[in-house]
XYZ file of C-alpha atoms in Angstrom:
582
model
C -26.465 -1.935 10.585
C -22.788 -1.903 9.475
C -20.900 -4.537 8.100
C -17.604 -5.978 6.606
C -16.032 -3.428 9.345
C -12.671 -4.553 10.680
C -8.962 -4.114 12.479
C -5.908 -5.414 13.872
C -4.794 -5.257 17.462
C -2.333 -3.182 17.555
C -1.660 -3.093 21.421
C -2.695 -4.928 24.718
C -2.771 -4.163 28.105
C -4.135 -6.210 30.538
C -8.230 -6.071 29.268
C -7.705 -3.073 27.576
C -6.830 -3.672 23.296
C -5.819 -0.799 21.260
C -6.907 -1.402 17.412
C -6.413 0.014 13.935
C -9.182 0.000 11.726
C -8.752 -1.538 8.361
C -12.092 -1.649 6.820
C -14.860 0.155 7.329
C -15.973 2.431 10.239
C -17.077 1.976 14.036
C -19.134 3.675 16.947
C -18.601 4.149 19.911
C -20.229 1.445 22.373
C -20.358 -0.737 19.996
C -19.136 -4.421 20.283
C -16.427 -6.467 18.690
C -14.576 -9.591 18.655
C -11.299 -10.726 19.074
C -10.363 -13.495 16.856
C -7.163 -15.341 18.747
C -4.628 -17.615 17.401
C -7.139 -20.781 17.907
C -9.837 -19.422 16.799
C -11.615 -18.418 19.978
C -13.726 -15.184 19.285
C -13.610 -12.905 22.289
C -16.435 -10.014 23.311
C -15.214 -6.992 23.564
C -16.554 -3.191 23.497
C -15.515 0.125 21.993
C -14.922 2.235 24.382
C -12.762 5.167 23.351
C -12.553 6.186 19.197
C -9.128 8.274 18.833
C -8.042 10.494 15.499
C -6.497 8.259 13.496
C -8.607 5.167 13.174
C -7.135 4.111 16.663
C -9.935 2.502 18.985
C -9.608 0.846 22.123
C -11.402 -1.778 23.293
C -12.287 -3.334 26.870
C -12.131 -6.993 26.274
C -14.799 -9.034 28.859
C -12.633 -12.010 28.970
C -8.956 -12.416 29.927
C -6.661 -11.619 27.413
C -3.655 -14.140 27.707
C -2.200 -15.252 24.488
C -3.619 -12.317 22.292
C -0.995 -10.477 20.063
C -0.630 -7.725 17.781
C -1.838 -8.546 14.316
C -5.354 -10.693 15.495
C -8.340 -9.558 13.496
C -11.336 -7.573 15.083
C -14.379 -8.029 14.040
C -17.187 -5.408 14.907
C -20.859 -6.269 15.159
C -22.157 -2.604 14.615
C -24.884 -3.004 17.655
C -23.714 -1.938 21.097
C -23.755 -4.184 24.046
C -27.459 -5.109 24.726
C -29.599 -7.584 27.089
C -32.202 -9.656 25.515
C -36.009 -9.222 27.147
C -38.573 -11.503 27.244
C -40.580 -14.602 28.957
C -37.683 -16.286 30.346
C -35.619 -14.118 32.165
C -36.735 -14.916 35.901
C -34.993 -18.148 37.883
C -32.270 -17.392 35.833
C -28.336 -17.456 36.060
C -25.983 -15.179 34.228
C -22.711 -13.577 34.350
C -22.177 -10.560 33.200
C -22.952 -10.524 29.185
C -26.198 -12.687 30.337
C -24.694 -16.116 29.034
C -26.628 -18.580 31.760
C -24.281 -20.070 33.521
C -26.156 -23.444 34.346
C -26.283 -23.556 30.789
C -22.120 -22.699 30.339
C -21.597 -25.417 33.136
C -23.098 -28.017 31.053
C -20.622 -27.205 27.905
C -17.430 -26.672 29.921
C -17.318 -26.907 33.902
C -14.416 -24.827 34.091
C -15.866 -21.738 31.939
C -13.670 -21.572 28.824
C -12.907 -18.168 27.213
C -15.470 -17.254 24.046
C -18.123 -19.620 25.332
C -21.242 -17.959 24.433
C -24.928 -19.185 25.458
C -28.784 -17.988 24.242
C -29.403 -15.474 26.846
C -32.956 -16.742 26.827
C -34.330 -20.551 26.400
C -35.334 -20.797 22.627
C -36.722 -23.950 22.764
C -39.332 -23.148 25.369
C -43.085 -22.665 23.951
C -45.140 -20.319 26.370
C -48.819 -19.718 25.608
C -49.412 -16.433 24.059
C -52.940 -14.385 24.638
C -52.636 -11.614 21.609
C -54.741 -8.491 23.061
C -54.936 -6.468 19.541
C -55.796 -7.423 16.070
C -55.213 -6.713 12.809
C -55.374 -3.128 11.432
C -55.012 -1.208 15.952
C -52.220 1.195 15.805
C -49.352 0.462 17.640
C -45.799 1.913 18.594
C -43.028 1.468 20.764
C -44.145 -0.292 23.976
C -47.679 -1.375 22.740
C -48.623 -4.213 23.884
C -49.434 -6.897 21.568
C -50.433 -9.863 24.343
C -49.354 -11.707 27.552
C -48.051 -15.027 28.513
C -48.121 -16.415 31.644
C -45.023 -16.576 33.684
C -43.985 -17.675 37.138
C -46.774 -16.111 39.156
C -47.470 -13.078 36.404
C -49.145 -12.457 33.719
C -45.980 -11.129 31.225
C -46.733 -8.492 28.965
C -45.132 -8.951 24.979
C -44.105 -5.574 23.832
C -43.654 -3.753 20.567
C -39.636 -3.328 20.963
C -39.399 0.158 22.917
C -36.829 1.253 19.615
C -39.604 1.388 17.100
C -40.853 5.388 16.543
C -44.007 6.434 15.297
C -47.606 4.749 15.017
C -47.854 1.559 13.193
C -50.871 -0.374 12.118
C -50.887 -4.413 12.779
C -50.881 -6.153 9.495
C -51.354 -9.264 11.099
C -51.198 -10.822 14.479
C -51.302 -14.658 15.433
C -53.997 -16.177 17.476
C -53.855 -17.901 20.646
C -51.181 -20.961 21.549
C -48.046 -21.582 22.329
C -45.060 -20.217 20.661
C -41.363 -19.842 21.234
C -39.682 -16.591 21.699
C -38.016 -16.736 18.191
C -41.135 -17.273 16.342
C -42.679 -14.062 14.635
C -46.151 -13.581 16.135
C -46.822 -9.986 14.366
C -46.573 -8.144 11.456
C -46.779 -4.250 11.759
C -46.191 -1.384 8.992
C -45.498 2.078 9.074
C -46.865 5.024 7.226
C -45.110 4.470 4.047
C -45.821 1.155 4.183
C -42.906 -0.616 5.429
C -43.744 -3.967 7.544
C -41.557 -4.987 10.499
C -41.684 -8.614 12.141
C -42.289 -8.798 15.547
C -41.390 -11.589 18.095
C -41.894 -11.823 21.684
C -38.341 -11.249 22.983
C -36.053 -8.098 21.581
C -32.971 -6.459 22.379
C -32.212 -3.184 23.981
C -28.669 -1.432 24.424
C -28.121 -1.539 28.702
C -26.161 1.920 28.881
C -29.330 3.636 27.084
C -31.904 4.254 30.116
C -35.018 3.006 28.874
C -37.959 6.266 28.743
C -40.366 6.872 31.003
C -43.666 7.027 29.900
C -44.541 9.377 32.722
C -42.182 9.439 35.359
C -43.732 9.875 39.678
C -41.705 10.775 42.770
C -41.333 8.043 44.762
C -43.575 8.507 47.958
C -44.867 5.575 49.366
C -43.109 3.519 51.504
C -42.152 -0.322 50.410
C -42.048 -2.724 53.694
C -39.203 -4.478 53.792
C -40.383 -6.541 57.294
C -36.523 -5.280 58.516
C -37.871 -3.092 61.806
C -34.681 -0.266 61.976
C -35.290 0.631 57.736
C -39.370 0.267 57.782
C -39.410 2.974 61.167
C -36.266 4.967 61.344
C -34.405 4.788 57.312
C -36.925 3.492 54.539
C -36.878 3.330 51.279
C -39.779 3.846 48.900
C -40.794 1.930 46.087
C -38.521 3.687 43.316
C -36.711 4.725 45.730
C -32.233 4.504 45.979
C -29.776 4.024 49.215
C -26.328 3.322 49.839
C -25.548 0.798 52.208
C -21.633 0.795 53.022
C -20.066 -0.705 55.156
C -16.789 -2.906 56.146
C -16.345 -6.609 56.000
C -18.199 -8.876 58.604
C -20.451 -6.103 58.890
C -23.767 -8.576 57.747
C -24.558 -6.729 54.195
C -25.050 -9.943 52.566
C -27.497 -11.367 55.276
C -29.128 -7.953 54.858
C -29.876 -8.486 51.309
C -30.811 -11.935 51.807
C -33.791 -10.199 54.143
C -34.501 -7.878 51.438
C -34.735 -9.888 49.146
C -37.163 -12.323 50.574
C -39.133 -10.152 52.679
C -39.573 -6.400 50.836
C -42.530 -6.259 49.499
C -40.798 -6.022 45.701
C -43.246 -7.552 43.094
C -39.435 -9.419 41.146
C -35.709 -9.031 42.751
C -32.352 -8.886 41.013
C -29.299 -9.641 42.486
C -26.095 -7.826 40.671
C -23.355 -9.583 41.794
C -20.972 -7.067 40.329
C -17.596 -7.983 41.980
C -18.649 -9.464 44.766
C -16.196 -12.295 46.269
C -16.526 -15.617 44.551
C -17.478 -17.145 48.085
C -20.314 -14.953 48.648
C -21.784 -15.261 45.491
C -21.536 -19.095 45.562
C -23.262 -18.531 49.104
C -26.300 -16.576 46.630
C -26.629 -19.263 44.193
C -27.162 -22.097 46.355
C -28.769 -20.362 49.375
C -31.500 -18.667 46.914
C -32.980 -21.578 45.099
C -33.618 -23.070 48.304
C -35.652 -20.012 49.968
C -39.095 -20.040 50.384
C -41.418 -17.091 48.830
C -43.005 -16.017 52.113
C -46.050 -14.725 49.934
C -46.598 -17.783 47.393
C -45.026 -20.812 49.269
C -42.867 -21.395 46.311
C -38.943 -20.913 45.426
C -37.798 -17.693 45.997
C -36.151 -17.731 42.283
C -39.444 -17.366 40.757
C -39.256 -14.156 41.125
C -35.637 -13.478 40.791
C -32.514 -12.493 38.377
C -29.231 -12.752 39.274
C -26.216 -11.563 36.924
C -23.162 -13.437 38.702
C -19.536 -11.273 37.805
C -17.507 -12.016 41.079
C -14.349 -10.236 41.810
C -12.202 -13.269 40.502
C -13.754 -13.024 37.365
C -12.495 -9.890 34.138
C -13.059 -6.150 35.624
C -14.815 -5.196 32.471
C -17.221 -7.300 32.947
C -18.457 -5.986 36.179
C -19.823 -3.123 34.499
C -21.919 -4.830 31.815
C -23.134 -6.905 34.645
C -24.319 -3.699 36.244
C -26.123 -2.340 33.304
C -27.575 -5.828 32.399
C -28.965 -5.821 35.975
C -30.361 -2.408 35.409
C -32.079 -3.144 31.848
C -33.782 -6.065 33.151
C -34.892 -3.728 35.565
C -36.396 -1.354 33.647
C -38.173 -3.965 31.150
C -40.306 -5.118 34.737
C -40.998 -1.660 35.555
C -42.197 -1.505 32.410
C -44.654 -4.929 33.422
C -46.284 -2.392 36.132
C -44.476 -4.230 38.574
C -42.132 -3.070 41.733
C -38.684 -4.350 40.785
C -35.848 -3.980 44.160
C -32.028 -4.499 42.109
C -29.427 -5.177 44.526
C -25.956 -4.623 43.387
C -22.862 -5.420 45.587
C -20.825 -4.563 45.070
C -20.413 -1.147 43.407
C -17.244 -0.288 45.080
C -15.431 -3.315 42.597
C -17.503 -2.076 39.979
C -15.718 1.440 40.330
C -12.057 -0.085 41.207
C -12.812 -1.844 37.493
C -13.508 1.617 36.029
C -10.629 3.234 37.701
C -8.507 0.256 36.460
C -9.720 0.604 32.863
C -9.287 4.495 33.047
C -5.539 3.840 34.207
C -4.821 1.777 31.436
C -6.345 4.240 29.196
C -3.897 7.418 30.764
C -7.010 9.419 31.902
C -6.148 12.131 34.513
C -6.992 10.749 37.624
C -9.149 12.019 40.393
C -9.063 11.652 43.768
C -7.892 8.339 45.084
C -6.837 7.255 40.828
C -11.062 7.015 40.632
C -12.018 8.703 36.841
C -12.824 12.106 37.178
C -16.466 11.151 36.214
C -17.060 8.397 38.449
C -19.593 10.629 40.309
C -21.378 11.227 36.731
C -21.345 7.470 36.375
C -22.485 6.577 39.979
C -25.517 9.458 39.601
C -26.588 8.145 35.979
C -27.273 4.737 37.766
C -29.136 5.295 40.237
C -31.181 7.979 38.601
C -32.579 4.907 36.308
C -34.740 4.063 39.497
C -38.142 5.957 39.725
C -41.492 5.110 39.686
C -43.101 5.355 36.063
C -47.305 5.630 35.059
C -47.423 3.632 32.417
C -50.021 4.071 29.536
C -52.911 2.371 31.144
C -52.571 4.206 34.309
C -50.857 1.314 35.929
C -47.620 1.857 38.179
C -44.657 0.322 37.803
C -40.931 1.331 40.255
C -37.438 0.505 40.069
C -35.821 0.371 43.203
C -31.684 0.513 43.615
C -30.114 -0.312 46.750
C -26.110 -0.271 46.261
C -23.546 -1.764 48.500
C -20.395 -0.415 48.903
C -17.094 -1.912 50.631
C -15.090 1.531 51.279
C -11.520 0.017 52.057
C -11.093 0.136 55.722
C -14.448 1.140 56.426
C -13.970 4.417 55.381
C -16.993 6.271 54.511
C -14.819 9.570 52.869
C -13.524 7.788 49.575
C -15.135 8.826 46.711
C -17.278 6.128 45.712
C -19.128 6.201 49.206
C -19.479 10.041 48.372
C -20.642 9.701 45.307
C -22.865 7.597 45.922
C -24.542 9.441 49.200
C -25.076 12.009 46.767
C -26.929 10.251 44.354
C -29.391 8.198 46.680
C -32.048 9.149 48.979
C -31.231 6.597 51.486
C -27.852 6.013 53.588
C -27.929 2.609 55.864
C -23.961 2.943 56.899
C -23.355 -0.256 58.873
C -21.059 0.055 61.764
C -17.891 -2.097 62.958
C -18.336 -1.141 66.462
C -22.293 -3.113 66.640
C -21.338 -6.037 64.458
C -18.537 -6.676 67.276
C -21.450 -6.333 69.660
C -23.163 -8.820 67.906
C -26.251 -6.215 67.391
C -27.953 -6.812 63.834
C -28.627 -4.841 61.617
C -25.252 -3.449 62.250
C -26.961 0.032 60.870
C -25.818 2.700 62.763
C -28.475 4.170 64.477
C -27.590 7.750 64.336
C -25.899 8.184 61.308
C -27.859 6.478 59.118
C -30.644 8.467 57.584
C -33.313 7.969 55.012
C -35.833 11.167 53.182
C -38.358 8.590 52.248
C -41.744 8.594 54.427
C -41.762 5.781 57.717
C -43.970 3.324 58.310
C -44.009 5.877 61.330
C -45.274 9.670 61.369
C -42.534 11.822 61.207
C -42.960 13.145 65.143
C -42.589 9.275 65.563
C -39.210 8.847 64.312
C -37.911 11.746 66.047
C -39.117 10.100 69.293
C -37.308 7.614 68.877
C -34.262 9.016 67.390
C -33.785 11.300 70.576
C -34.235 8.866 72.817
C -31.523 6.942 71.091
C -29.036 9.760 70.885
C -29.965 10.678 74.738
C -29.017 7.054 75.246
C -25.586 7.372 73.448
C -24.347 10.305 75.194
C -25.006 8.737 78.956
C -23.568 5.459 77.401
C -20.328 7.564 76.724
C -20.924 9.726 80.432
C -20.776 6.105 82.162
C -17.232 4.869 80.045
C -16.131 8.087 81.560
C -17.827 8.588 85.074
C -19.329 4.763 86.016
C -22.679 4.283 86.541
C -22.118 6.210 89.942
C -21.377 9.275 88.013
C -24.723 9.587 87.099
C -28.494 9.716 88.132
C -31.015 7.487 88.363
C -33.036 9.279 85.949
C -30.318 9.172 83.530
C -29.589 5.986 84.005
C -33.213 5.122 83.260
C -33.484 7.143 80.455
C -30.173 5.395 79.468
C -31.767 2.184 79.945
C -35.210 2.717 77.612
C -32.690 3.363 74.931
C -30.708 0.412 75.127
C -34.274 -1.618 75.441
C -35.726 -0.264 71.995
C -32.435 -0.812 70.281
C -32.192 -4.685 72.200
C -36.027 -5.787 71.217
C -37.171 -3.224 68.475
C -34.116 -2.423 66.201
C -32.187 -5.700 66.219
C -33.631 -8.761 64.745
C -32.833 -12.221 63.891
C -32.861 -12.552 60.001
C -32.818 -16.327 61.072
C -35.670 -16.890 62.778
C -38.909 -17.685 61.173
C -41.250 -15.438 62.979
C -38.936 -11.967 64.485
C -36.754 -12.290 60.677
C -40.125 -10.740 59.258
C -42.455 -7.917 60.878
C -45.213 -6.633 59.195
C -46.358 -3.174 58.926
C -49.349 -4.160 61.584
C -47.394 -5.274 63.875
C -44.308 -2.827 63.767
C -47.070 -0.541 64.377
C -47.847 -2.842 67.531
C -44.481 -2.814 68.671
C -44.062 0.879 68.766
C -47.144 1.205 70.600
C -45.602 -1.106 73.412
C -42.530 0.346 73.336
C -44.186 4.031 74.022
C -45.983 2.858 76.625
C -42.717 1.746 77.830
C -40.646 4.909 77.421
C -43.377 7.105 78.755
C -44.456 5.164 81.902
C -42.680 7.265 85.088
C -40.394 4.389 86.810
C -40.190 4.943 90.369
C -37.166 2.031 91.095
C -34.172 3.570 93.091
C -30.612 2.182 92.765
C -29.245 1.151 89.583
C -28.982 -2.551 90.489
C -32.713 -2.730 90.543
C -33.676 0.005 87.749
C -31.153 -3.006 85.643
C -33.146 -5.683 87.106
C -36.092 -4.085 86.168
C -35.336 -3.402 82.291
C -33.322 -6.837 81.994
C -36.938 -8.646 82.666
C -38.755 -6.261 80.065
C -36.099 -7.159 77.645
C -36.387 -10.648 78.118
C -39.879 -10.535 77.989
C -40.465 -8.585 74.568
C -37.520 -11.005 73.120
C -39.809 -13.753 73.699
C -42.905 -12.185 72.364
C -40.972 -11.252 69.433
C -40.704 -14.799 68.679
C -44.448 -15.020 68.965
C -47.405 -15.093 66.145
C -49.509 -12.918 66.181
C -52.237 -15.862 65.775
C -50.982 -17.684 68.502
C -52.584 -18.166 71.983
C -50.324 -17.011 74.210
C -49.161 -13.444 72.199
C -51.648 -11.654 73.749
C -50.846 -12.796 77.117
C -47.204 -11.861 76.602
C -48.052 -8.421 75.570
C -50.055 -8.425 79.099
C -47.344 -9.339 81.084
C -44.609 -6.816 79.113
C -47.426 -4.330 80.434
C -47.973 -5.266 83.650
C -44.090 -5.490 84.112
C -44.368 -1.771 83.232
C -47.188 -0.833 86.051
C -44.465 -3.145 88.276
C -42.040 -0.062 87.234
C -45.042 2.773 87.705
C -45.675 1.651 91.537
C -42.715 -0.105 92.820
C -42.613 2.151 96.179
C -46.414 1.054 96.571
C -45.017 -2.457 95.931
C -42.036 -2.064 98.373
């Protein structure tokens, strides 16, 4: 660790310092502080070492009143999250200071404030599961605690090389996460003091033990991504889109309903409104699968768009290294992050100030670098008892104007194996999820078989191109045939791919029943109408509609679902025989 290393500020612009060392030596990544006129320390990082003992510095808090000539102190350890019991139903912002805990010093968040990432004071009851003279390294585990609804593992810090034998090891009871609960020494004989939290630097991906491809599909209960565009557990997608086109109800679902062991929300320049809309809206959800708060299985590092741009990018990587530590539990771990487009305007505003030759659109010419080494910090890992653990990354982007050719939206297409593009043109219609049904596109396995989706997928692109003949021709223009074909379209995307997130029963399908659905709806698509006239092939499909929205609403334990699904199917025999009928 270095010490006594320090400098003056020598220039400022906006967040970004310039400094001239006077003492000592520094590292790139590492972090410093600002000491102001008043005394008020502020966090910065060392982003860029020039010849010359010139280093510049992205500051994480706003700047105003610094002036050449304040001292910088650096730390010698580069930015890093702490990890332990503690970190679920938690708060942040971006340098994972709680911000319940901030509130209570200063309502209005003062510059410098800085809070115990995790509760100190907190005993939890530690199980140790080794004793004194096992061999241990990096990642060992020493013994659990309970927490929330898991049982948390307590690691030997993933930095720590080479085998090391326990020296000695407390027994059972309840400690805090400061208190040292082992003793371990190396092969020369040189004893380290364990505790049950630790630090690890966020922009260093964590190793995989054994890394997997992710293959198996995670429900998310949202119909359109579980049968058409999924995502696996490890899995990545990009879900752009423009304003007002639902993303943030969309990750509400996700959140709630995937089937994601713990979720963490990244709000990494999001609008102060929505993110507001996140902290109060998410203590208050119900766990579908334990009856209890939503939170209790939840993270969310808060950096809104209001607040410093280089702060959005720690509160990306802190996100991400929380991640990884849960992956590391053998549990699935889904991290939101919205959204990544502000993340990227921060780097591009960063690399401006810095006089970096721009690429296209004044984005860093390694934004796509950037973008890729994110997401590739997903994956599914086997972990040293056999047990699996995934990290699953779904970004958000918010391509100005809605358009999906900027480079950030590129980037990121290229980097995840998911693209849920949400579309102006349904959120008018008021059809949610606003994912656009052809577009879109997903190389993670359905819930479906493969010959499945691309059922449905041609009747849906059959559907658009006589939706486009009758803008141009009238309904006249075309035949009955089409126009039925034209109609089974419009009735799987009216009943099958929209949903109501708000509703207690349809905001949540199952993988039993989407398999249900589909087998209704095939019936549907397949049975050979025999109605003439369009007025009456409408009629027709406007009672199936109605009648699958209300079964929809249904449980599946209730008493009249199976008499619903009767009458859907004998309004489809009504269909089969209606000259018979006539």
């Amino acid at each position: 660790m270095k010490k006594h290393t320090k400098g003056k500020v020598v220039s400022v612009n906006e967040s970004l310092v310039g400094a001239v060392i006077t003492e000592g030596a520094v590292m790139n990544g590492e972090v410093a502080y600002i000491i102001i006129e008043d005394g008020t320390r502020l966090k910065s990082e060392v982003i860029d070492v020039k010849s010359g003992e010139i280093v510049y510095l992205q500051v994480f808090e706003d700047t105003s009143w610094m002036k050449v000539g304040d001292t910088v102190e650096f730390t010698g350890l580069p930015l890093a999250a702490k990890l332990g019991p503690g970190i679920l139903g938690t708060v942040t912002d971006g340098l994972q200071n709680p911000l319940y805990d901030l509130a209570e010093i200063e309502w209005f968040l003062e510059r410098g404030l800085e809070v115990e990432p995790l509760d100190n004071t907190q005993t939890w009851h530690f199980t140790p599961t080794v004793s004194k003279g096992d061999v241990v390294t990096g990642g060992s585990v020493l013994g659990f605690v309970p927490e929330k609804i898991f049982k948390h593992k307590i690691f030997v810090p993933f930095t720590i090389q080479g085998k090391h034998t326990v020296e000695s090891i407390v027994g059972e009871g309840q400690y805090t996460i400061d208190e040292d609960i082992a003793v371990i020494k190396d092969a020369v004989g040189q004893a380290l003091t364990l505790q049950m939290a630790f630090d690890w630097p966020v922009k260093k991906p964590m190793p995989f033990h054994e890394r997997s491809v992710p293959d198996e599909t995670m429900p998310t209960g949202i119909r359109i991504l579980d049968a058409l565009f999924p995502i696996a557990f490890g899995g990545t997608a990009c879900n752009p889109g423009p304003f007002g086109a639902g993303k943030t109800v969309l990750q509400h679902s996700l959140a709630r309903y995937s089937q994601a062991d713990v979720v963490i929300i990244a709000a990494c320049g999001e609008r102060a409104g929505e993110a507001v809309e996140v902290f109060k809206d998410f203590p208050e959800l119900i766990d579908p699968r334990t009856g209890n708060s939503l939170m209790d299985r939840t993270f969310i590092v808060g950096n809104t768009s209001s607040m410093p741009v280089a702060a959005r990018e720690a509160s990306v990587y802190i996100a991400t290294t929380a991640g990884e530590y849960f992956r590391k539990q053998g549990l699935n771990v889904l991290i939101l992050a919205d959204s990544t487009s502000r993340w990227a305007q921060a780097l591009r505003e960063t690399s401006g100030r810095k006089e970096e030759i721009p690429g296209p659109e004044a984005f860093p010419m390694y934004i796509s670098t950037l973008i890729s080494a994110f997401y590739d910090r997903a994956g599914v890992e086997i972990l040293a008892d056999g047990q699996m653990g995934s990290l699953s990354i779904i970004g958000t982007v918010s391509p100005a104007g809605g358009n999906f050719d900027e480079p950030v939206t590129q980037a990121t297409l290229l980097s995840t194996g998911a693209f849920w593009g949400l579309s102006r043109a349904l959120s008018d219609a008021r059809k949610y999820p606003a994912i656009d049904r052809i577009d879109s596109n997903s190389q993670y396995p359905s819930l479906l078989t493969e010959d499945e989706v691309a059922y449905l997928l041609e009747l849906l692109r059959d559907g658009k191109t006589i939706a486009s003949n009758i803008i141009l021709m009238g309904e006249k223009g075309i035949t009955d045939e089409s126009y039925i074909r034209y109609q089974k379209a419009e009735l799987v995307d009216a009943v099958f791919l929209q949903q109501n997130s708000f509703h207690e029963v349809d905001g949540f399908t199952s993988p039993e029943r989407l398999r249900l659905m589909f087998e209704v709806l095939r019936k549907i698509i397949n049975a050979p109408i025999s109605i003439k006239g369009k007025e009456e092939i409408r009629s027709h499909f406007n009672f199936l509609r109605q009648a699958f929205i209300d079964w929809n609403s249904m449980r599946e334990e209730d008493e009249d679902f199976e008499k619903q699904k009767s009458k859907i199917l004998h309004l489809v025999k009504q269909g089969e025989y209606a000259k018979e009928n006539v």
